[in-house]
Short mmCIF file of C-alpha atoms in Angstrom, two decimals:
data_model
loop_
_atom_site.label_atom_id
_atom_site.label_comp_id
_atom_site.label_asym_id
_atom_site.label_seq_id
_atom_site.Cartn_x
_atom_site.Cartn_y
_atom_site.Cartn_z
CA MET A 1 0.00 0.00 0.00
CA LYS A 2 2.75 2.47 0.89
CA GLY A 3 4.07 2.32 -2.67
CA ARG A 4 1.12 4.43 -3.79
CA PHE A 5 2.17 7.33 -1.59
CA ARG A 6 4.59 10.04 -2.58
CA ARG A 7 5.92 10.38 0.95
CA ASN A 8 5.39 9.35 4.56
CA ILE A 9 4.90 11.67 7.52
CA GLU A 10 5.46 10.83 11.18
CA LEU A 11 3.92 13.25 13.71
CA GLU A 12 3.63 13.45 17.49
CA ALA A 13 1.40 15.46 19.80
CA ASP A 14 -0.15 15.33 23.22
CA ALA A 15 -3.53 14.62 21.61
CA VAL A 16 -4.97 13.79 18.21
CA ILE A 17 -8.58 14.59 17.33
CA ILE A 18 -10.29 12.82 14.44
CA GLY A 19 -13.03 15.05 13.04
CA SER A 20 -13.59 18.82 13.18
CA GLY A 21 -17.34 19.11 13.75
CA ALA A 22 -19.20 20.10 16.90
CA GLY A 23 -17.58 17.35 18.96
CA GLY A 24 -14.02 17.62 17.68
CA ALA A 25 -13.92 21.41 17.83
CA SER A 26 -15.24 21.40 21.41
CA VAL A 27 -12.57 18.91 22.47
CA ALA A 28 -9.93 21.03 20.75
CA ASP A 29 -11.07 24.10 22.66
CA VAL A 30 -10.64 22.37 26.01
CA LEU A 31 -7.30 20.75 25.20
CA THR A 32 -5.62 23.76 23.61
CA ALA A 33 -6.81 26.00 26.46
CA ALA A 34 -5.06 23.57 28.81
CA GLY A 35 -1.82 24.01 26.87
CA LEU A 36 -1.69 20.61 25.13
CA SER A 37 -0.19 20.21 21.69
CA VAL A 38 -3.00 19.00 19.43
CA ILE A 39 -3.27 17.59 15.91
CA MET A 40 -6.69 17.51 14.24
CA LEU A 41 -7.41 15.31 11.23
CA GLU A 42 -10.41 16.13 9.02
CA GLU A 43 -11.45 14.09 6.00
CA GLY A 44 -13.18 16.96 4.19
CA ARG A 45 -11.65 20.10 2.84
CA HIS A 46 -11.82 23.66 4.09
CA VAL A 47 -14.64 25.66 2.45
CA PRO A 48 -14.20 29.31 3.47
CA SER A 49 -17.40 31.35 3.62
CA SER A 50 -15.90 33.76 1.11
CA THR A 51 -15.82 30.98 -1.49
CA ALA A 52 -19.16 29.38 -0.59
CA SER A 53 -21.26 28.77 -3.69
CA PRO A 54 -24.92 29.84 -3.83
CA VAL A 55 -25.55 26.99 -6.29
CA ALA A 56 -26.99 24.04 -4.35
CA SER A 57 -25.31 21.33 -6.41
CA GLU A 58 -21.89 22.96 -5.99
CA ALA A 59 -22.41 23.57 -2.28
CA PHE A 60 -23.53 19.98 -1.68
CA ALA A 61 -20.47 18.67 -3.51
CA ALA A 62 -18.16 20.92 -1.48
CA ALA A 63 -19.48 20.41 2.04
CA TRP A 64 -21.79 17.36 2.16
CA ARG A 65 -20.60 13.78 2.30
CA SER A 66 -21.21 12.09 -1.06
CA GLY A 67 -22.89 15.27 -2.25
CA GLY A 68 -25.77 14.62 0.13
CA LEU A 69 -26.66 11.31 -1.52
CA THR A 70 -26.51 8.84 1.38
CA ALA A 71 -29.17 6.54 2.75
CA ALA A 72 -29.70 3.97 5.47
CA ILE A 73 -30.85 0.64 4.08
CA GLY A 74 -34.32 -0.36 5.17
CA ARG A 75 -37.90 -0.46 4.01
CA PRO A 76 -38.06 2.28 3.02
CA PRO A 77 -34.46 3.48 2.78
CA ILE A 78 -34.02 6.67 4.80
CA ALA A 79 -31.96 9.43 3.21
CA TYR A 80 -29.55 11.08 5.63
CA ALA A 81 -27.13 13.97 5.38
CA GLU A 82 -23.66 14.49 6.86
CA GLY A 83 -21.20 17.33 6.58
CA CYS A 84 -17.77 16.48 5.20
CA CYS A 85 -15.62 19.59 5.49
CA VAL A 86 -13.74 21.58 8.10
CA GLY A 87 -16.41 22.31 10.70
CA GLY A 88 -18.36 19.16 9.88
CA GLY A 89 -22.11 19.21 10.25
CA THR A 90 -22.08 22.67 11.82
CA GLU A 91 -21.35 24.08 8.36
CA ILE A 92 -24.54 22.67 6.82
CA ASN A 93 -27.03 22.51 9.68
CA SER A 94 -29.62 25.12 10.64
CA ALA A 95 -27.70 26.34 13.71
CA ILE A 96 -30.73 25.74 15.94
CA ALA A 97 -29.67 25.74 19.60
CA GLN A 98 -31.76 23.49 21.87
CA ARG A 99 -31.09 21.50 25.02
CA ALA A 100 -32.29 17.93 25.42
CA ASP A 101 -35.38 17.56 27.59
CA SER A 102 -34.50 17.32 31.30
CA ASP A 103 -36.74 14.32 31.86
CA LEU A 104 -35.05 12.52 28.98
CA LEU A 105 -31.59 13.25 30.37
CA ASP A 106 -32.65 11.87 33.72
CA ARG A 107 -34.20 8.80 32.09
CA TRP A 108 -30.97 8.10 30.19
CA ARG A 109 -28.92 8.56 33.37
CA LYS A 110 -30.90 5.86 35.12
CA LEU A 111 -31.31 3.48 32.17
CA TYR A 112 -27.66 3.51 31.08
CA LYS A 113 -26.19 4.17 34.56
CA ILE A 114 -24.36 7.31 33.45
CA GLU A 115 -22.39 8.97 36.21
CA ASN A 116 -22.84 12.71 36.93
CA PHE A 117 -25.42 13.11 34.18
CA THR A 118 -28.23 15.04 35.82
CA PRO A 119 -29.66 18.11 34.04
CA ASP A 120 -28.07 20.31 36.71
CA GLU A 121 -24.65 18.71 36.20
CA LEU A 122 -24.88 19.12 32.43
CA ALA A 123 -26.15 22.70 32.60
CA GLN A 124 -22.64 24.22 32.75
CA TYR A 125 -21.65 22.44 29.55
CA TYR A 126 -24.84 23.45 27.76
CA GLN A 127 -24.23 27.03 28.82
CA ARG A 128 -20.70 26.89 27.45
CA ALA A 129 -21.99 25.55 24.12
CA GLU A 130 -24.68 28.21 23.86
CA THR A 131 -22.22 30.97 24.67
CA THR A 132 -19.78 29.64 22.07
CA VAL A 133 -22.28 29.95 19.22
CA ASN A 134 -23.96 33.13 20.52
CA ALA A 135 -27.31 31.33 20.80
CA SER A 136 -30.08 33.90 20.75
CA LEU A 137 -33.53 34.62 19.39
CA THR A 138 -33.55 36.27 15.98
CA PRO A 139 -35.10 39.76 15.92
CA SER A 140 -38.43 40.08 14.11
CA PRO A 141 -39.66 40.05 11.44
CA LEU A 142 -38.91 36.37 10.89
CA GLY A 143 -40.72 36.05 7.58
CA ARG A 144 -43.82 34.40 6.23
CA PRO A 145 -42.56 30.78 6.51
CA THR A 146 -42.21 31.26 10.28
CA ASP A 147 -45.54 33.10 10.47
CA ILE A 148 -47.27 30.15 8.80
CA LEU A 149 -46.06 27.76 11.50
CA ARG A 150 -47.00 30.12 14.28
CA LEU A 151 -50.43 30.91 12.82
CA GLY A 152 -51.27 27.25 12.21
CA GLY A 153 -50.17 26.08 15.65
CA GLU A 154 -51.80 28.87 17.59
CA ALA A 155 -55.07 28.52 15.66
CA LEU A 156 -55.24 24.92 16.90
CA GLY A 157 -54.32 25.84 20.48
CA TRP A 158 -50.91 24.17 20.30
CA LYS A 159 -47.72 25.37 21.94
CA VAL A 160 -45.45 27.14 19.47
CA SER A 161 -41.89 28.10 20.47
CA GLU A 162 -39.41 30.47 18.89
CA LEU A 163 -36.04 28.85 18.33
CA GLN A 164 -32.62 30.16 19.29
CA ARG A 165 -29.88 30.02 16.68
CA GLY A 166 -26.13 30.24 16.82
CA GLN A 167 -25.68 33.42 14.82
CA ARG A 168 -24.13 36.85 14.66
CA GLY A 169 -25.06 39.43 12.05
CA CYS A 170 -27.29 37.06 10.07
CA LYS A 171 -28.74 38.68 6.95
CA GLY A 172 -31.63 36.25 6.81
CA VAL A 173 -30.76 34.45 3.57
CA ASN A 174 -32.38 31.00 3.53
CA ARG A 175 -29.13 29.15 2.87
CA CYS A 176 -28.28 27.36 6.11
CA SER A 177 -28.04 23.98 4.40
CA LEU A 178 -25.23 25.47 2.34
CA VAL A 179 -22.06 27.00 3.81
CA CYS A 180 -22.99 30.43 5.23
CA PRO A 181 -21.74 33.03 2.70
CA ASN A 182 -20.94 35.74 5.27
CA GLY A 183 -19.83 33.71 8.30
CA ALA A 184 -22.84 34.83 10.33
CA LYS A 185 -23.74 31.29 11.32
CA GLN A 186 -21.54 30.53 14.29
CA SER A 187 -20.24 27.23 12.98
CA MET A 188 -17.10 25.57 14.28
CA ALA A 189 -15.06 26.97 11.38
CA VAL A 190 -15.98 30.46 12.59
CA THR A 191 -15.77 29.97 16.36
CA LEU A 192 -13.77 27.25 18.10
CA LEU A 193 -11.47 26.03 15.34
CA PRO A 194 -9.76 29.40 14.72
CA LYS A 195 -9.21 29.76 18.48
CA ALA A 196 -7.62 26.33 18.69
CA VAL A 197 -5.39 27.01 15.68
CA ASP A 198 -4.31 30.32 17.21
CA ARG A 199 -3.25 28.35 20.31
CA GLY A 200 -1.06 26.12 18.16
CA MET A 201 -3.30 23.27 17.00
CA ARG A 202 -2.27 21.76 13.67
CA LEU A 203 -5.30 21.06 11.48
CA PHE A 204 -4.90 18.72 8.51
CA ALA A 205 -7.82 18.80 6.07
CA ARG A 206 -8.37 16.24 3.28
CA THR A 207 -7.01 13.60 5.67
CA ARG A 208 -8.90 10.34 6.07
CA VAL A 209 -8.06 8.15 9.06
CA HIS A 210 -7.80 4.51 8.11
CA LYS A 211 -7.34 2.90 11.52
CA ILE A 212 -6.20 3.31 15.11
CA CYS A 213 -3.47 0.94 16.26
CA VAL A 214 -3.93 -0.49 19.74
CA GLU A 215 -1.27 -2.14 21.91
CA LYS A 216 -1.38 -3.20 25.55
CA GLY A 217 -4.58 -1.36 26.37
CA ARG A 218 -3.63 1.90 24.69
CA ALA A 219 -4.24 3.60 21.36
CA THR A 220 -0.72 4.12 20.06
CA VAL A 221 -0.79 5.30 16.44
CA VAL A 222 -3.42 6.88 14.20
CA VAL A 223 -2.88 5.88 10.57
CA ALA A 224 -4.23 8.25 7.92
CA HIS A 225 -4.04 9.05 4.24
CA SER A 226 -3.73 12.71 3.31
CA ARG A 227 -2.99 15.07 0.43
CA ASP A 228 -0.21 17.63 0.31
CA PRO A 229 -0.78 21.11 -1.19
CA ALA A 230 0.14 19.76 -4.61
CA GLY A 231 -2.53 17.07 -4.32
CA GLN A 232 -0.07 14.21 -3.92
CA ALA A 233 -0.99 11.28 -1.68
CA VAL A 234 0.70 11.19 1.73
CA HIS A 235 0.84 8.34 4.25
CA MET A 236 0.56 9.77 7.77
CA ARG A 237 1.17 8.22 11.19
CA VAL A 238 0.37 10.23 14.31
CA ARG A 239 1.44 9.26 17.83
CA ALA A 240 -0.34 10.88 20.74
CA ARG A 241 -0.92 10.43 24.43
CA LEU A 242 -4.67 10.99 24.01
CA VAL A 243 -6.86 10.02 21.04
CA PHE A 244 -10.35 11.43 20.46
CA VAL A 245 -12.67 10.02 17.79
CA CYS A 246 -15.15 12.70 16.75
CA ALA A 247 -16.09 11.59 13.24
CA GLY A 248 -19.85 11.48 13.79
CA ALA A 249 -22.38 8.77 14.56
CA ILE A 250 -21.67 6.94 11.29
CA HIS A 251 -17.93 7.20 10.80
CA THR A 252 -16.84 6.99 14.44
CA PRO A 253 -18.18 3.44 14.88
CA ALA A 254 -16.96 2.51 11.40
CA LEU A 255 -13.42 3.62 12.29
CA LEU A 256 -13.46 1.88 15.67
CA ARG A 257 -14.67 -1.36 14.10
CA ARG A 258 -11.98 -1.12 11.40
CA SER A 259 -9.55 -0.86 14.30
CA SER A 260 -10.86 -4.16 15.76
CA LEU A 261 -12.88 -2.41 18.49
CA ARG A 262 -16.37 -3.83 18.07
CA LYS A 263 -18.01 -4.57 21.41
CA ARG A 264 -21.41 -2.79 21.41
CA ILE A 265 -20.01 -0.28 18.89
CA GLY A 266 -22.20 0.62 15.94
CA ASP A 267 -25.08 -1.60 17.08
CA THR A 268 -27.56 1.03 18.27
CA LEU A 269 -27.93 3.76 15.65
CA ARG A 270 -30.81 6.13 16.38
CA ILE A 271 -32.12 8.89 14.12
CA HIS A 272 -35.02 11.32 13.86
CA PRO A 273 -37.17 9.83 11.07
CA THR A 274 -38.65 12.84 9.31
CA ILE A 275 -41.46 13.19 6.80
CA ARG A 276 -41.95 16.37 4.82
CA ALA A 277 -44.98 18.04 3.31
CA THR A 278 -45.30 20.78 0.72
CA ALA A 279 -47.95 23.40 1.45
CA LEU A 280 -49.38 25.47 -1.40
CA PHE A 281 -50.90 28.88 -0.58
CA ASP A 282 -52.95 31.43 -2.50
CA GLU A 283 -50.58 34.26 -1.61
CA PRO A 284 -46.82 34.26 -2.29
CA VAL A 285 -44.69 32.77 0.48
CA ASP A 286 -41.33 33.64 -1.10
CA ALA A 287 -39.60 31.32 1.36
CA HIS A 288 -36.31 31.71 -0.49
CA GLN A 289 -36.14 35.35 0.61
CA SER A 290 -36.96 34.67 4.27
CA ARG A 291 -35.06 33.26 7.19
CA LEU A 292 -35.20 29.57 7.89
CA PRO A 293 -38.46 29.05 9.84
CA LEU A 294 -37.46 29.95 13.39
CA ALA A 295 -40.49 28.63 15.22
CA ALA A 296 -41.54 25.05 15.90
CA ILE A 297 -44.73 23.44 17.11
CA THR A 298 -43.54 21.95 20.38
CA GLU A 299 -46.88 20.83 21.81
CA PHE A 300 -46.00 17.16 21.29
CA MET A 301 -42.30 17.18 22.22
CA PRO A 302 -40.07 15.40 22.88
CA GLU A 303 -41.78 12.54 21.00
CA GLN A 304 -42.87 14.61 17.99
CA ARG A 305 -41.93 18.01 16.60
CA ILE A 306 -43.18 20.06 13.66
CA GLY A 307 -40.98 22.61 11.94
CA GLY A 308 -40.01 24.25 8.68
CA SER A 309 -37.30 23.31 6.21
CA VAL A 310 -34.72 25.30 4.32
CA PHE A 311 -36.26 26.43 1.02
CA THR A 312 -34.51 27.46 -2.16
CA PRO A 313 -35.77 26.82 -5.70
CA ALA A 314 -33.08 24.17 -6.20
CA VAL A 315 -33.78 22.37 -2.92
CA PHE A 316 -37.52 22.54 -3.64
CA GLY A 317 -36.93 21.00 -7.06
CA LEU A 318 -34.99 18.15 -5.48
CA SER A 319 -37.89 17.43 -3.13
CA LEU A 320 -40.35 17.37 -6.03
CA ALA A 321 -38.08 14.92 -7.83
CA GLU A 322 -39.31 12.21 -5.43
CA ASP A 323 -42.50 12.19 -7.55
CA TRP A 324 -41.79 14.47 -10.49
CA THR A 325 -44.43 12.87 -12.74
CA ASN A 326 -47.24 13.95 -10.43
CA ARG A 327 -45.68 17.04 -8.81
CA GLY A 328 -43.29 18.58 -11.29
CA GLU A 329 -45.89 21.18 -12.27
CA LEU A 330 -45.62 22.62 -8.73
CA MET A 331 -42.27 24.06 -9.76
CA GLN A 332 -44.18 26.75 -11.64
CA ALA A 333 -45.82 27.78 -8.35
CA TRP A 334 -42.68 27.59 -6.21
CA ARG A 335 -43.09 31.14 -4.86
CA PHE A 336 -46.43 30.09 -3.34
CA CYS A 337 -45.04 27.00 -1.57
CA GLY A 338 -43.46 26.24 1.77
CA SER A 339 -41.72 23.10 2.99
CA TYR A 340 -42.56 21.73 6.45
CA TYR A 341 -41.83 18.53 8.33
CA GLY A 342 -42.73 16.30 11.22
CA MET A 343 -40.09 14.28 13.07
CA ILE A 344 -40.36 11.62 15.74
CA ARG A 345 -38.28 9.91 18.39
CA PRO A 346 -38.25 6.33 17.08
CA ARG A 347 -38.28 3.02 18.85
CA GLY A 348 -36.48 1.37 15.93
CA VAL A 349 -32.71 0.84 15.91
CA GLY A 350 -30.10 0.65 13.16
CA SER A 351 -26.48 -0.36 12.77
CA VAL A 352 -23.22 0.75 11.15
CA ARG A 353 -20.75 -1.69 9.62
CA PRO A 354 -17.56 -0.88 7.67
CA LEU A 355 -17.08 -2.67 4.35
CA PRO A 356 -13.62 -3.85 3.24
CA GLY A 357 -12.17 -1.66 0.51
CA ILE A 358 -15.10 0.80 0.51
CA ASN A 359 -14.98 4.26 2.09
CA GLU A 360 -18.63 4.46 3.08
CA PRO A 361 -19.90 1.99 5.69
CA LEU A 362 -23.10 -0.02 5.41
CA VAL A 363 -25.80 1.83 7.36
CA SER A 364 -29.15 0.21 8.07
CA PHE A 365 -32.19 1.28 10.06
CA LYS A 366 -35.43 -0.55 10.77
CA LEU A 367 -38.46 1.38 11.92
CA ALA A 368 -40.54 -0.28 14.62
CA PRO A 369 -44.28 -0.79 13.99
CA GLU A 370 -45.12 1.99 16.45
CA ASP A 371 -42.79 4.33 14.52
CA TRP A 372 -45.00 3.99 11.47
CA ILE A 373 -48.03 4.92 13.54
CA ALA A 374 -46.17 7.92 15.02
CA LEU A 375 -45.10 9.09 11.56
CA GLY A 376 -48.69 8.93 10.36
CA GLN A 377 -49.80 10.94 13.35
CA VAL A 378 -47.15 13.64 13.01
CA LEU A 379 -47.87 13.94 9.28
CA THR A 380 -51.54 14.43 10.14
CA LEU A 381 -50.59 17.16 12.60
CA VAL A 382 -48.49 18.90 9.93
CA GLY A 383 -51.47 18.82 7.59
CA ARG A 384 -53.81 20.24 10.22
CA ALA A 385 -51.39 23.07 10.99
CA MET A 386 -50.99 23.99 7.32
CA PHE A 387 -54.72 24.17 6.68
CA ALA A 388 -55.18 26.15 9.90
CA ALA A 389 -52.71 28.62 8.33
CA ASP A 390 -54.92 28.82 5.20
CA ALA A 391 -53.06 26.44 2.89
CA ARG A 392 -54.89 25.66 -0.34
CA LYS A 393 -53.32 22.21 -0.73
CA VAL A 394 -50.91 20.01 1.25
CA LEU A 395 -48.88 17.29 -0.43
CA PRO A 396 -47.20 14.73 1.86
CA SER A 397 -43.91 13.18 0.83
CA ILE A 398 -45.59 10.03 -0.38
CA SER A 399 -45.06 9.11 -4.03
CA GLY A 400 -48.31 8.93 -5.98
CA HIS A 401 -50.33 10.69 -3.28
CA GLU A 402 -52.68 13.29 -4.79
CA GLY A 403 -52.43 15.58 -1.80
CA TRP A 404 -55.08 17.01 0.51
CA THR A 405 -57.30 19.93 -0.39
CA SER A 406 -59.21 20.25 2.90
CA PRO A 407 -58.56 19.59 6.60
CA ASP A 408 -61.19 16.84 6.49
CA GLU A 409 -58.83 14.70 4.41
CA VAL A 410 -55.68 14.82 6.53
CA ASP A 411 -56.77 12.21 9.09
CA GLU A 412 -56.39 9.30 6.67
CA PHE A 413 -53.14 8.18 8.37
CA TRP A 414 -53.98 9.05 11.98
CA ASN A 415 -54.37 5.48 13.22
CA LYS A 416 -52.80 3.48 10.44
CA PRO A 417 -49.24 3.14 9.16
CA LEU A 418 -47.98 5.10 6.20
CA PRO A 419 -47.47 3.09 2.99
CA LYS A 420 -43.98 1.63 3.28
CA GLY A 421 -43.39 1.28 -0.42
CA SER A 422 -44.07 4.91 -1.34
CA THR A 423 -43.25 6.98 1.75
CA ASN A 424 -40.11 9.10 1.44
CA LEU A 425 -38.29 9.61 4.73
CA MET A 426 -35.14 11.50 5.57
CA THR A 427 -33.08 12.67 8.52
CA ILE A 428 -30.22 15.03 9.29
CA HIS A 429 -29.84 13.85 12.90
CA LEU A 430 -27.81 10.74 13.71
CA PHE A 431 -26.86 9.47 17.18
CA SER A 432 -26.28 6.72 19.69
CA THR A 433 -23.81 4.36 17.99
CA CYS A 434 -21.50 4.45 21.04
CA PRO A 435 -23.84 4.96 24.02
CA PRO A 436 -22.12 5.91 27.30
CA GLY A 437 -22.62 4.55 30.78
CA GLU A 438 -21.78 1.87 33.30
CA HIS A 439 -24.49 -0.53 32.08
CA ARG A 440 -21.92 -2.76 30.41
CA ASP A 441 -24.46 -4.85 28.52
CA ALA A 442 -25.78 -1.76 26.75
CA CYS A 443 -22.91 0.74 26.62
CA ALA A 444 -19.92 0.94 24.28
CA VAL A 445 -17.99 3.50 26.32
CA ASP A 446 -17.91 4.55 29.96
CA SER A 447 -19.77 7.51 31.42
CA TYR A 448 -17.12 9.91 30.12
CA GLY A 449 -16.68 8.59 26.59
CA ARG A 450 -13.66 6.35 27.20
CA VAL A 451 -13.66 3.16 25.12
CA ARG A 452 -13.75 0.21 27.49
CA GLY A 453 -10.46 -1.54 28.08
CA LEU A 454 -8.37 1.35 26.74
CA GLU A 455 -6.72 4.04 28.83
CA ASN A 456 -6.49 6.84 26.29
CA LEU A 457 -9.13 6.45 23.56
CA PHE A 458 -12.27 8.60 23.79
CA VAL A 459 -15.42 9.20 21.74
CA ALA A 460 -16.84 12.74 21.69
CA ASP A 461 -19.58 13.35 19.12
CA GLY A 462 -23.21 12.46 18.36
CA SER A 463 -22.39 8.79 18.91
CA LEU A 464 -22.55 9.53 22.66
CA ILE A 465 -26.15 10.77 22.77
CA PRO A 466 -27.80 7.67 24.25
CA GLU A 467 -31.01 7.87 22.21
CA ALA A 468 -32.73 10.28 19.85
CA PRO A 469 -33.26 13.50 21.85
CA GLY A 470 -36.21 14.89 19.91
CA VAL A 471 -34.42 18.24 19.33
CA ASN A 472 -31.58 19.50 17.17
CA PRO A 473 -28.50 17.81 18.64
CA GLN A 474 -25.63 20.29 18.24
CA MET A 475 -25.82 21.76 21.75
CA THR A 476 -25.94 18.27 23.28
CA ILE A 477 -23.01 17.11 21.17
CA MET A 478 -20.93 20.10 22.24
CA ALA A 479 -21.94 19.78 25.89
CA LEU A 480 -20.97 16.11 26.01
CA ALA A 481 -17.71 16.78 24.14
CA PHE A 482 -16.68 19.51 26.61
CA ARG A 483 -17.45 17.04 29.40
CA VAL A 484 -15.45 14.22 27.79
CA ALA A 485 -12.43 16.45 27.18
CA GLU A 486 -12.34 17.66 30.78
CA ALA A 487 -12.68 14.10 32.08
CA ALA A 488 -9.91 12.92 29.73
CA LEU A 489 -7.55 15.60 31.04
CA SER A 490 -8.31 14.56 34.61
CA HIS A 491 -7.91 10.86 33.81
CA SER A 492 -4.62 11.49 32.00
CA ALA A 493 -3.25 13.52 34.92
CA GLN A 494 -4.18 10.73 37.33
CA GLU A 495 -2.60 8.15 35.05
CA ARG A 496 0.64 10.11 34.85
CA ALA A 497 0.69 10.51 38.63
CA ARG A 498 0.28 6.76 39.10
CA SER A 499 3.05 6.09 36.60
CA ALA A 500 5.38 8.52 38.38
CA ALA A 501 4.60 6.88 41.70
CA ARG A 502 5.43 3.44 40.28
CA GLU A 503 8.77 4.74 38.96
CA ARG A 504 9.69 6.13 42.37
CA GLN A 505 9.04 2.80 44.08
#
C-alpha cells in the first residue's frame, strides 16, 4: 500500500482529534486552552465562507458527504445527510440551539447508569456551548414561513416556540443547508477552530483516518491518508498520548470497528425519522427570501416536533423529484409554496458496519411498527397546521399521493401506518452508535466517553447521545464533548501521577 504514496509523515502530539465538527472542535477548545499540543485530522476540505457557492449542487459537492446522496438501508431506505468539510455538520445545519429535555436526560442517566449526568450537572456544559455559538432569538420580522407555523399552531391551540440560533449578524438568507456566505452562522469553522489554531493546534484537512493501532490497552498510532498542497498522496502516522474520535455517529463506529474495536459499537444507531410536506398557498410565500423558519410546534415534544425546512428553488426542485411525474408542475408555483416537516423519536434501531475496501460503511435502520403509527400521526398534525394557516393544498412526501385539499382529508393516516413502499423519509440527525454509561451490557464506552479496556481512547460526538433527543443535537453534542475532554484531562493527569509513583518505588 505504501508504494502508492509520494511520501510518509510521522507526527507526534499530546492529543490527536479525528473530526472537526461540533464534537471535535469542542474537544480542541478544552485541550488547547489547557496548553496541550493537538493535531486535528479532518477528512473533508476547508470551504471558506468567502468561497461558498450559492448553487446548491456545488455547495452539496463541497461540504456534504457524497454530495448529500446517502441513505440507510431499510424499508423504506431513509436518506440522511452528513457534513464532510472543516467544521463538519455545523457548516450545513440550521444552527438551531436546543437542550435535550431534562426528563429525557434523567431517564438516560438511570437506564444507562451514566455517572454525573443530571440536568443540573450538564447545565454548565450546555451554557458553554450556547455561549460559544452566541445562541439567541432572531429579531423580528422572521418572515412568512415562520408566520405560517406560528399561525397554524396557535389557531389549533398548540404550543409554538421560537427557536434560538447560533448566529451573529445574520442577513436572513435562507441558505443554512449550504455554507454560510458571510460567516454569520456561528459554525465551528468560525468559532472554536480558529481559536484552537491560534493556540497552536495543527489542522490537517483532506485527511482520512484509516485505523487506530492499539497495543497493551492503549491507542498508540493513528494511521491516515492525506494530500499535500500539490494534491499528492501522503501516508501519515500520528502518535499521541490521548486520542479522540469525533467523526460522527456513522464514521466513528466505522473507524473503531476497522480498528478491531467492536463490542457494542455501531449496534444502536438512532435517528429522527422525518417526513416532509409541501404546502401550497394562494398568496406568495417567497420562502427563499426569508429566514429559515425559526419557530416550531412543540406541543407534542419530545416525541414529535413540527418545523419548517430550508427552502430554495433548487432544494424545492430536489424534493419534487421524489414524484416528479405527479408534482413537477408545482415548480411553476414555487413562490407560493413552503416546505414543512414532522419528526419523531423512534423506537427502531439501526447499525453501522464498515465494508472492506469501501470508504462508506453499510448503514441500516429498521423502523418499529409503532414508529409507522407515530409518523402517520405527526404527518396528520403537519397537515392540520398547514390548513389552519390557510393552505390551499398540502402534499405529503408520499409518491403517488394526490395531496389534501381540505382539513377533512388529513386524518387518513392518523391510526394506520404510512405506505412503506411509497413513503419518502429522511433525517439530518444521527446518534447513539457508542452509548455511554456503566451498564456494560448496553454501553460501548464509559460515562465519560472512554472506550472500554483502553486508557487513552475517547469518543466525543453524536455517537454519545444515548437515544434520539427529539431536538436538534448540536448543543448536546458540544456539551458532552466539553465534558469528555475535561474528564480525559483529569484521567490522563491521574494516570501520569500513578506512573510517576510506580517509577519512584
